[in-house]
Every structure is written in C-alpha cells, then in structure tokens.
JSON list of C-alpha atoms in Angstrom, two decimals:
[
{"chain": "A", "resi": 955, "resn": "UNK", "atom": "CA", "xyz": [-10.69, 45.25, -16.27]},
{"chain": "A", "resi": 956, "resn": "UNK", "atom": "CA", "xyz": [-11.44, 48.12, -13.88]},
{"chain": "A", "resi": 957, "resn": "UNK", "atom": "CA", "xyz": [-15.25, 47.67, -13.74]},
{"chain": "A", "resi": 958, "resn": "UNK", "atom": "CA", "xyz": [-16.60, 45.76, -10.83]},
{"chain": "A", "resi": 959, "resn": "UNK", "atom": "CA", "xyz": [-19.81, 44.73, -12.44]},
{"chain": "A", "resi": 960, "resn": "UNK", "atom": "CA", "xyz": [-20.30, 41.62, -14.64]},
{"chain": "A", "resi": 961, "resn": "UNK", "atom": "CA", "xyz": [-21.10, 43.35, -17.89]},
{"chain": "A", "resi": 962, "resn": "UNK", "atom": "CA", "xyz": [-19.26, 40.87, -20.00]},
{"chain": "A", "resi": 963, "resn": "UNK", "atom": "CA", "xyz": [-21.20, 39.26, -22.85]},
{"chain": "A", "resi": 964, "resn": "UNK", "atom": "CA", "xyz": [-20.31, 35.77, -21.57]},
{"chain": "A", "resi": 965, "resn": "UNK", "atom": "CA", "xyz": [-21.95, 36.44, -18.17]},
{"chain": "A", "resi": 966, "resn": "UNK", "atom": "CA", "xyz": [-25.31, 36.98, -19.82]},
{"chain": "A", "resi": 967, "resn": "UNK", "atom": "CA", "xyz": [-25.08, 33.82, -21.96]},
{"chain": "A", "resi": 968, "resn": "UNK", "atom": "CA", "xyz": [-24.36, 31.48, -19.12]},
{"chain": "A", "resi": 969, "resn": "UNK", "atom": "CA", "xyz": [-27.14, 29.04, -18.31]},
{"chain": "A", "resi": 970, "resn": "UNK", "atom": "CA", "xyz": [-27.35, 26.76, -15.25]},
{"chain": "A", "resi": 971, "resn": "UNK", "atom": "CA", "xyz": [-26.20, 23.17, -15.86]},
{"chain": "A", "resi": 972, "resn": "UNK", "atom": "CA", "xyz": [-29.06, 20.82, -16.77]},
{"chain": "A", "resi": 973, "resn": "UNK", "atom": "CA", "xyz": [-30.50, 18.67, -14.00]},
{"chain": "A", "resi": 974, "resn": "UNK", "atom": "CA", "xyz": [-29.50, 15.04, -14.09]},
{"chain": "A", "resi": 975, "resn": "UNK", "atom": "CA", "xyz": [-32.22, 12.78, -15.35]},
{"chain": "A", "resi": 976, "resn": "UNK", "atom": "CA", "xyz": [-31.32, 9.93, -13.03]},
{"chain": "A", "resi": 977, "resn": "UNK", "atom": "CA", "xyz": [-30.41, 10.73, -9.46]},
{"chain": "A", "resi": 978, "resn": "UNK", "atom": "CA", "xyz": [-27.86, 8.34, -8.03]},
{"chain": "A", "resi": 979, "resn": "UNK", "atom": "CA", "xyz": [-28.36, 6.92, -4.65]},
{"chain": "A", "resi": 980, "resn": "UNK", "atom": "CA", "xyz": [-25.69, 7.79, -2.18]},
{"chain": "A", "resi": 981, "resn": "UNK", "atom": "CA", "xyz": [-25.92, 4.46, -0.39]},
{"chain": "A", "resi": 982, "resn": "UNK", "atom": "CA", "xyz": [-25.93, 2.05, -3.30]},
{"chain": "A", "resi": 983, "resn": "UNK", "atom": "CA", "xyz": [-22.54, 1.07, -4.65]},
{"chain": "A", "resi": 984, "resn": "UNK", "atom": "CA", "xyz": [-22.40, -0.02, -8.35]},
{"chain": "A", "resi": 985, "resn": "UNK", "atom": "CA", "xyz": [-19.42, -1.45, -10.13]},
{"chain": "A", "resi": 986, "resn": "UNK", "atom": "CA", "xyz": [-18.35, 1.07, -12.81]},
{"chain": "A", "resi": 987, "resn": "UNK", "atom": "CA", "xyz": [-21.45, 3.05, -11.85]},
{"chain": "A", "resi": 988, "resn": "UNK", "atom": "CA", "xyz": [-23.68, 0.46, -13.67]},
{"chain": "A", "resi": 989, "resn": "UNK", "atom": "CA", "xyz": [-23.97, -2.98, -12.03]},
{"chain": "A", "resi": 990, "resn": "UNK", "atom": "CA", "xyz": [-25.31, -3.42, -8.57]},
{"chain": "A", "resi": 991, "resn": "UNK", "atom": "CA", "xyz": [-23.90, -5.75, -6.01]},
{"chain": "A", "resi": 992, "resn": "UNK", "atom": "CA", "xyz": [-27.28, -6.21, -4.31]},
{"chain": "A", "resi": 993, "resn": "UNK", "atom": "CA", "xyz": [-28.54, -9.28, -6.25]},
{"chain": "A", "resi": 994, "resn": "UNK", "atom": "CA", "xyz": [-25.23, -11.10, -6.54]},
{"chain": "A", "resi": 995, "resn": "UNK", "atom": "CA", "xyz": [-25.18, -14.34, -4.63]},
{"chain": "A", "resi": 996, "resn": "UNK", "atom": "CA", "xyz": [-22.63, -17.19, -4.42]},
{"chain": "A", "resi": 997, "resn": "UNK", "atom": "CA", "xyz": [-24.36, -20.48, -5.16]},
{"chain": "A", "resi": 998, "resn": "UNK", "atom": "CA", "xyz": [-21.63, -22.74, -3.74]},
{"chain": "A", "resi": 999, "resn": "UNK", "atom": "CA", "xyz": [-21.49, -22.76, 0.05]},
{"chain": "A", "resi": 1000, "resn": "UNK", "atom": "CA", "xyz": [-17.76, -23.63, 0.13]},
{"chain": "A", "resi": 1001, "resn": "UNK", "atom": "CA", "xyz": [-16.91, -20.46, -1.96]},
{"chain": "A", "resi": 1002, "resn": "UNK", "atom": "CA", "xyz": [-18.81, -17.89, 0.18]},
{"chain": "A", "resi": 1003, "resn": "UNK", "atom": "CA", "xyz": [-15.68, -17.07, 2.27]},
{"chain": "A", "resi": 1004, "resn": "UNK", "atom": "CA", "xyz": [-13.36, -16.73, -0.79]},
{"chain": "A", "resi": 1005, "resn": "UNK", "atom": "CA", "xyz": [-15.53, -14.86, -3.31]},
{"chain": "A", "resi": 1006, "resn": "UNK", "atom": "CA", "xyz": [-15.59, -11.39, -1.90]},
{"chain": "A", "resi": 1007, "resn": "UNK", "atom": "CA", "xyz": [-18.71, -9.63, -3.13]},
{"chain": "A", "resi": 1008, "resn": "UNK", "atom": "CA", "xyz": [-20.29, -8.70, 0.22]},
{"chain": "A", "resi": 1009, "resn": "UNK", "atom": "CA", "xyz": [-21.05, -5.34, 1.72]},
{"chain": "A", "resi": 1010, "resn": "UNK", "atom": "CA", "xyz": [-17.52, -4.59, 2.85]},
{"chain": "A", "resi": 1011, "resn": "UNK", "atom": "CA", "xyz": [-15.96, -5.33, -0.52]},
{"chain": "A", "resi": 1012, "resn": "UNK", "atom": "CA", "xyz": [-18.26, -3.36, -2.74]},
{"chain": "A", "resi": 1013, "resn": "UNK", "atom": "CA", "xyz": [-16.37, -0.71, -4.79]},
{"chain": "A", "resi": 1014, "resn": "UNK", "atom": "CA", "xyz": [-17.06, 1.58, -7.68]},
{"chain": "A", "resi": 1015, "resn": "UNK", "atom": "CA", "xyz": [-13.80, 0.60, -9.39]},
{"chain": "A", "resi": 1016, "resn": "UNK", "atom": "CA", "xyz": [-11.75, -2.63, -8.99]},
{"chain": "A", "resi": 1017, "resn": "UNK", "atom": "CA", "xyz": [-8.65, -0.57, -7.93]},
{"chain": "A", "resi": 1018, "resn": "UNK", "atom": "CA", "xyz": [-8.53, -0.40, -4.12]},
{"chain": "A", "resi": 1019, "resn": "UNK", "atom": "CA", "xyz": [-4.72, -0.32, -3.83]},
{"chain": "A", "resi": 1020, "resn": "UNK", "atom": "CA", "xyz": [-4.99, -2.69, -0.94]},
{"chain": "A", "resi": 1021, "resn": "UNK", "atom": "CA", "xyz": [-2.09, -4.87, 0.30]},
{"chain": "A", "resi": 1022, "resn": "UNK", "atom": "CA", "xyz": [-3.86, -8.19, 0.26]},
{"chain": "A", "resi": 1023, "resn": "UNK", "atom": "CA", "xyz": [-0.72, -10.38, 0.06]},
{"chain": "A", "resi": 1024, "resn": "UNK", "atom": "CA", "xyz": [0.87, -9.38, 3.38]},
{"chain": "A", "resi": 1025, "resn": "UNK", "atom": "CA", "xyz": [-0.79, -12.10, 5.43]},
{"chain": "A", "resi": 1026, "resn": "UNK", "atom": "CA", "xyz": [-2.10, -15.58, 4.68]},
{"chain": "A", "resi": 1027, "resn": "UNK", "atom": "CA", "xyz": [-5.64, -15.72, 3.38]},
{"chain": "A", "resi": 1028, "resn": "UNK", "atom": "CA", "xyz": [-6.03, -11.97, 3.27]},
{"chain": "A", "resi": 1029, "resn": "UNK", "atom": "CA", "xyz": [-6.47, -12.14, -0.52]},
{"chain": "A", "resi": 1030, "resn": "UNK", "atom": "CA", "xyz": [-9.86, -13.64, 0.21]},
{"chain": "A", "resi": 1031, "resn": "UNK", "atom": "CA", "xyz": [-10.89, -10.16, 1.30]},
{"chain": "A", "resi": 1032, "resn": "UNK", "atom": "CA", "xyz": [-9.98, -8.62, -1.97]},
{"chain": "A", "resi": 1033, "resn": "UNK", "atom": "CA", "xyz": [-13.00, -7.76, -4.24]},
{"chain": "A", "resi": 1034, "resn": "UNK", "atom": "CA", "xyz": [-13.44, -10.58, -6.74]},
{"chain": "A", "resi": 1035, "resn": "UNK", "atom": "CA", "xyz": [-13.39, -8.27, -9.76]},
{"chain": "A", "resi": 1036, "resn": "UNK", "atom": "CA", "xyz": [-10.11, -6.76, -8.54]},
{"chain": "A", "resi": 1037, "resn": "UNK", "atom": "CA", "xyz": [-8.59, -10.14, -8.26]},
{"chain": "A", "resi": 1038, "resn": "UNK", "atom": "CA", "xyz": [-9.60, -10.71, -11.91]},
{"chain": "A", "resi": 1039, "resn": "UNK", "atom": "CA", "xyz": [-7.85, -7.47, -12.89]},
{"chain": "A", "resi": 1040, "resn": "UNK", "atom": "CA", "xyz": [-4.74, -8.32, -10.91]},
{"chain": "A", "resi": 1041, "resn": "UNK", "atom": "CA", "xyz": [-4.56, -11.83, -12.54]},
{"chain": "A", "resi": 1042, "resn": "UNK", "atom": "CA", "xyz": [-4.63, -10.17, -16.04]},
{"chain": "A", "resi": 1043, "resn": "UNK", "atom": "CA", "xyz": [-1.42, -8.16, -15.28]},
{"chain": "A", "resi": 1044, "resn": "UNK", "atom": "CA", "xyz": [1.07, -10.87, -16.23]},
{"chain": "A", "resi": 1045, "resn": "UNK", "atom": "CA", "xyz": [3.58, -11.91, -18.87]},
{"chain": "A", "resi": 1046, "resn": "UNK", "atom": "CA", "xyz": [6.01, -9.05, -18.98]},
{"chain": "A", "resi": 1047, "resn": "UNK", "atom": "CA", "xyz": [4.46, -6.55, -21.28]},
{"chain": "A", "resi": 1048, "resn": "UNK", "atom": "CA", "xyz": [1.38, -6.28, -19.03]},
{"chain": "A", "resi": 1049, "resn": "UNK", "atom": "CA", "xyz": [3.17, -6.02, -15.70]},
{"chain": "A", "resi": 1050, "resn": "UNK", "atom": "CA", "xyz": [1.90, -3.16, -13.67]},
{"chain": "A", "resi": 1051, "resn": "UNK", "atom": "CA", "xyz": [-0.75, -1.99, -16.18]},
{"chain": "A", "resi": 1052, "resn": "UNK", "atom": "CA", "xyz": [-3.66, -2.16, -13.86]},
{"chain": "A", "resi": 1053, "resn": "UNK", "atom": "CA", "xyz": [-5.67, 0.65, -15.54]},
{"chain": "A", "resi": 1054, "resn": "UNK", "atom": "CA", "xyz": [-5.49, -1.21, -18.78]},
{"chain": "A", "resi": 1055, "resn": "UNK", "atom": "CA", "xyz": [-6.75, -4.38, -17.08]},
{"chain": "A", "resi": 1056, "resn": "UNK", "atom": "CA", "xyz": [-9.59, -2.41, -15.43]},
{"chain": "A", "resi": 1057, "resn": "UNK", "atom": "CA", "xyz": [-10.56, -1.00, -18.84]},
{"chain": "A", "resi": 1058, "resn": "UNK", "atom": "CA", "xyz": [-10.53, -4.47, -20.38]},
{"chain": "A", "resi": 1059, "resn": "UNK", "atom": "CA", "xyz": [-12.80, -5.93, -17.61]},
{"chain": "A", "resi": 1060, "resn": "UNK", "atom": "CA", "xyz": [-15.14, -2.95, -17.95]},
{"chain": "A", "resi": 1061, "resn": "UNK", "atom": "CA", "xyz": [-15.53, -3.63, -21.68]},
{"chain": "A", "resi": 1062, "resn": "UNK", "atom": "CA", "xyz": [-15.86, -7.37, -21.15]},
{"chain": "A", "resi": 1063, "resn": "UNK", "atom": "CA", "xyz": [-18.64, -6.79, -18.53]},
{"chain": "A", "resi": 1064, "resn": "UNK", "atom": "CA", "xyz": [-20.41, -4.46, -20.97]},
{"chain": "A", "resi": 1065, "resn": "UNK", "atom": "CA", "xyz": [-20.28, -7.19, -23.69]},
{"chain": "A", "resi": 1066, "resn": "UNK", "atom": "CA", "xyz": [-21.59, -9.79, -21.17]},
{"chain": "A", "resi": 1067, "resn": "UNK", "atom": "CA", "xyz": [-24.45, -7.45, -20.26]},
{"chain": "A", "resi": 1068, "resn": "UNK", "atom": "CA", "xyz": [-25.37, -6.87, -23.90]},
{"chain": "A", "resi": 1069, "resn": "UNK", "atom": "CA", "xyz": [-25.29, -10.50, -24.83]},
{"chain": "A", "resi": 1070, "resn": "UNK", "atom": "CA", "xyz": [-26.97, -12.08, -21.78]},
{"chain": "A", "resi": 1071, "resn": "UNK", "atom": "CA", "xyz": [-29.10, -9.17, -20.30]},
{"chain": "A", "resi": 1072, "resn": "UNK", "atom": "CA", "xyz": [-27.84, -10.34, -16.86]},
{"chain": "A", "resi": 1073, "resn": "UNK", "atom": "CA", "xyz": [-25.75, -8.70, -14.24]},
{"chain": "A", "resi": 1074, "resn": "UNK", "atom": "CA", "xyz": [-22.14, -9.37, -15.34]},
{"chain": "A", "resi": 1075, "resn": "UNK", "atom": "CA", "xyz": [-21.04, -9.70, -11.65]},
{"chain": "A", "resi": 1076, "resn": "UNK", "atom": "CA", "xyz": [-23.47, -12.61, -11.21]},
{"chain": "A", "resi": 1077, "resn": "UNK", "atom": "CA", "xyz": [-22.17, -14.15, -14.52]},
{"chain": "A", "resi": 1078, "resn": "UNK", "atom": "CA", "xyz": [-18.63, -13.83, -13.25]},
{"chain": "A", "resi": 1079, "resn": "UNK", "atom": "CA", "xyz": [-19.37, -15.35, -9.84]},
{"chain": "A", "resi": 1080, "resn": "UNK", "atom": "CA", "xyz": [-21.06, -18.23, -11.51]},
{"chain": "A", "resi": 1081, "resn": "UNK", "atom": "CA", "xyz": [-18.00, -18.73, -13.83]},
{"chain": "A", "resi": 1082, "resn": "UNK", "atom": "CA", "xyz": [-15.77, -18.85, -10.82]},
{"chain": "A", "resi": 1083, "resn": "UNK", "atom": "CA", "xyz": [-18.12, -21.36, -9.21]},
{"chain": "A", "resi": 1084, "resn": "UNK", "atom": "CA", "xyz": [-18.08, -23.53, -12.28]},
{"chain": "A", "resi": 1085, "resn": "UNK", "atom": "CA", "xyz": [-14.27, -23.36, -12.58]},
{"chain": "A", "resi": 1086, "resn": "UNK", "atom": "CA", "xyz": [-13.81, -25.57, -9.45]},
{"chain": "A", "resi": 1087, "resn": "UNK", "atom": "CA", "xyz": [-14.23, -29.22, -9.01]}
]
C-alpha cells in the first residue's frame, strides 16, 4: 500500500469503455428511450387540448410526480401515458404501485410495436380518440 505508482496488475488490464454505437440526441425526448413524440398527432380536433403529447409534456418516463389534481382541468396537462399508468393503479392491491404500472405499460408498448410496426404512442392516441363518441 505504500507505493505511489500504479503497478497493480488490474491497472494494466483496464481498457477504456467501448464507444456507443448510436449517439443519442440531447434535444429529442423519447418515451422509455425508444419511441419519439415527434410524429404523434391527435386526429380529433376536440381532443387536442386534453390529450397531452405536445412539446411541454414530453417525458422519458411516465412518472413526473406532478400534482395534476389540485385545480380543475389541470389533469389535461398531465402526459397522456402517465394518465394511463395512474388509471391502472386501482382496486386495492394495486394502489400506489406506480412503478409496476409503468413497467406494464412499457411491456405493452413493446408488444404493440412488435405487432404493428408503428409508434405505440400514436396507436394509444388513436385508441383514446376511438374511445369517445
């Protein structure tokens, strides 16, 4: 321990970490690091104010810890995928388990992407649009 040089056998075996094959853009926000918000559009004009997928609501994870229920109509500002996660946390045994709900949504979006080869965000927005009258 008394030597000041790095003569340990581990120091000579260290290699620099490999360079990442895909450089992530610092300006583009992707849900779960995979799906872009850029090409998501709301087809129904009456839902554009209530389906929050615009520039201000783009998040990497649907877990913003925002207090969207304090004022009337503030829940319209909550990201649409986070509202899906929050609505899954119901019926006693699932109360408060938001990380489990986020994981379920992530796996469901992966399945949607594999089956349809479309952006799962767009599929979900279209499903919300078709759920109304």
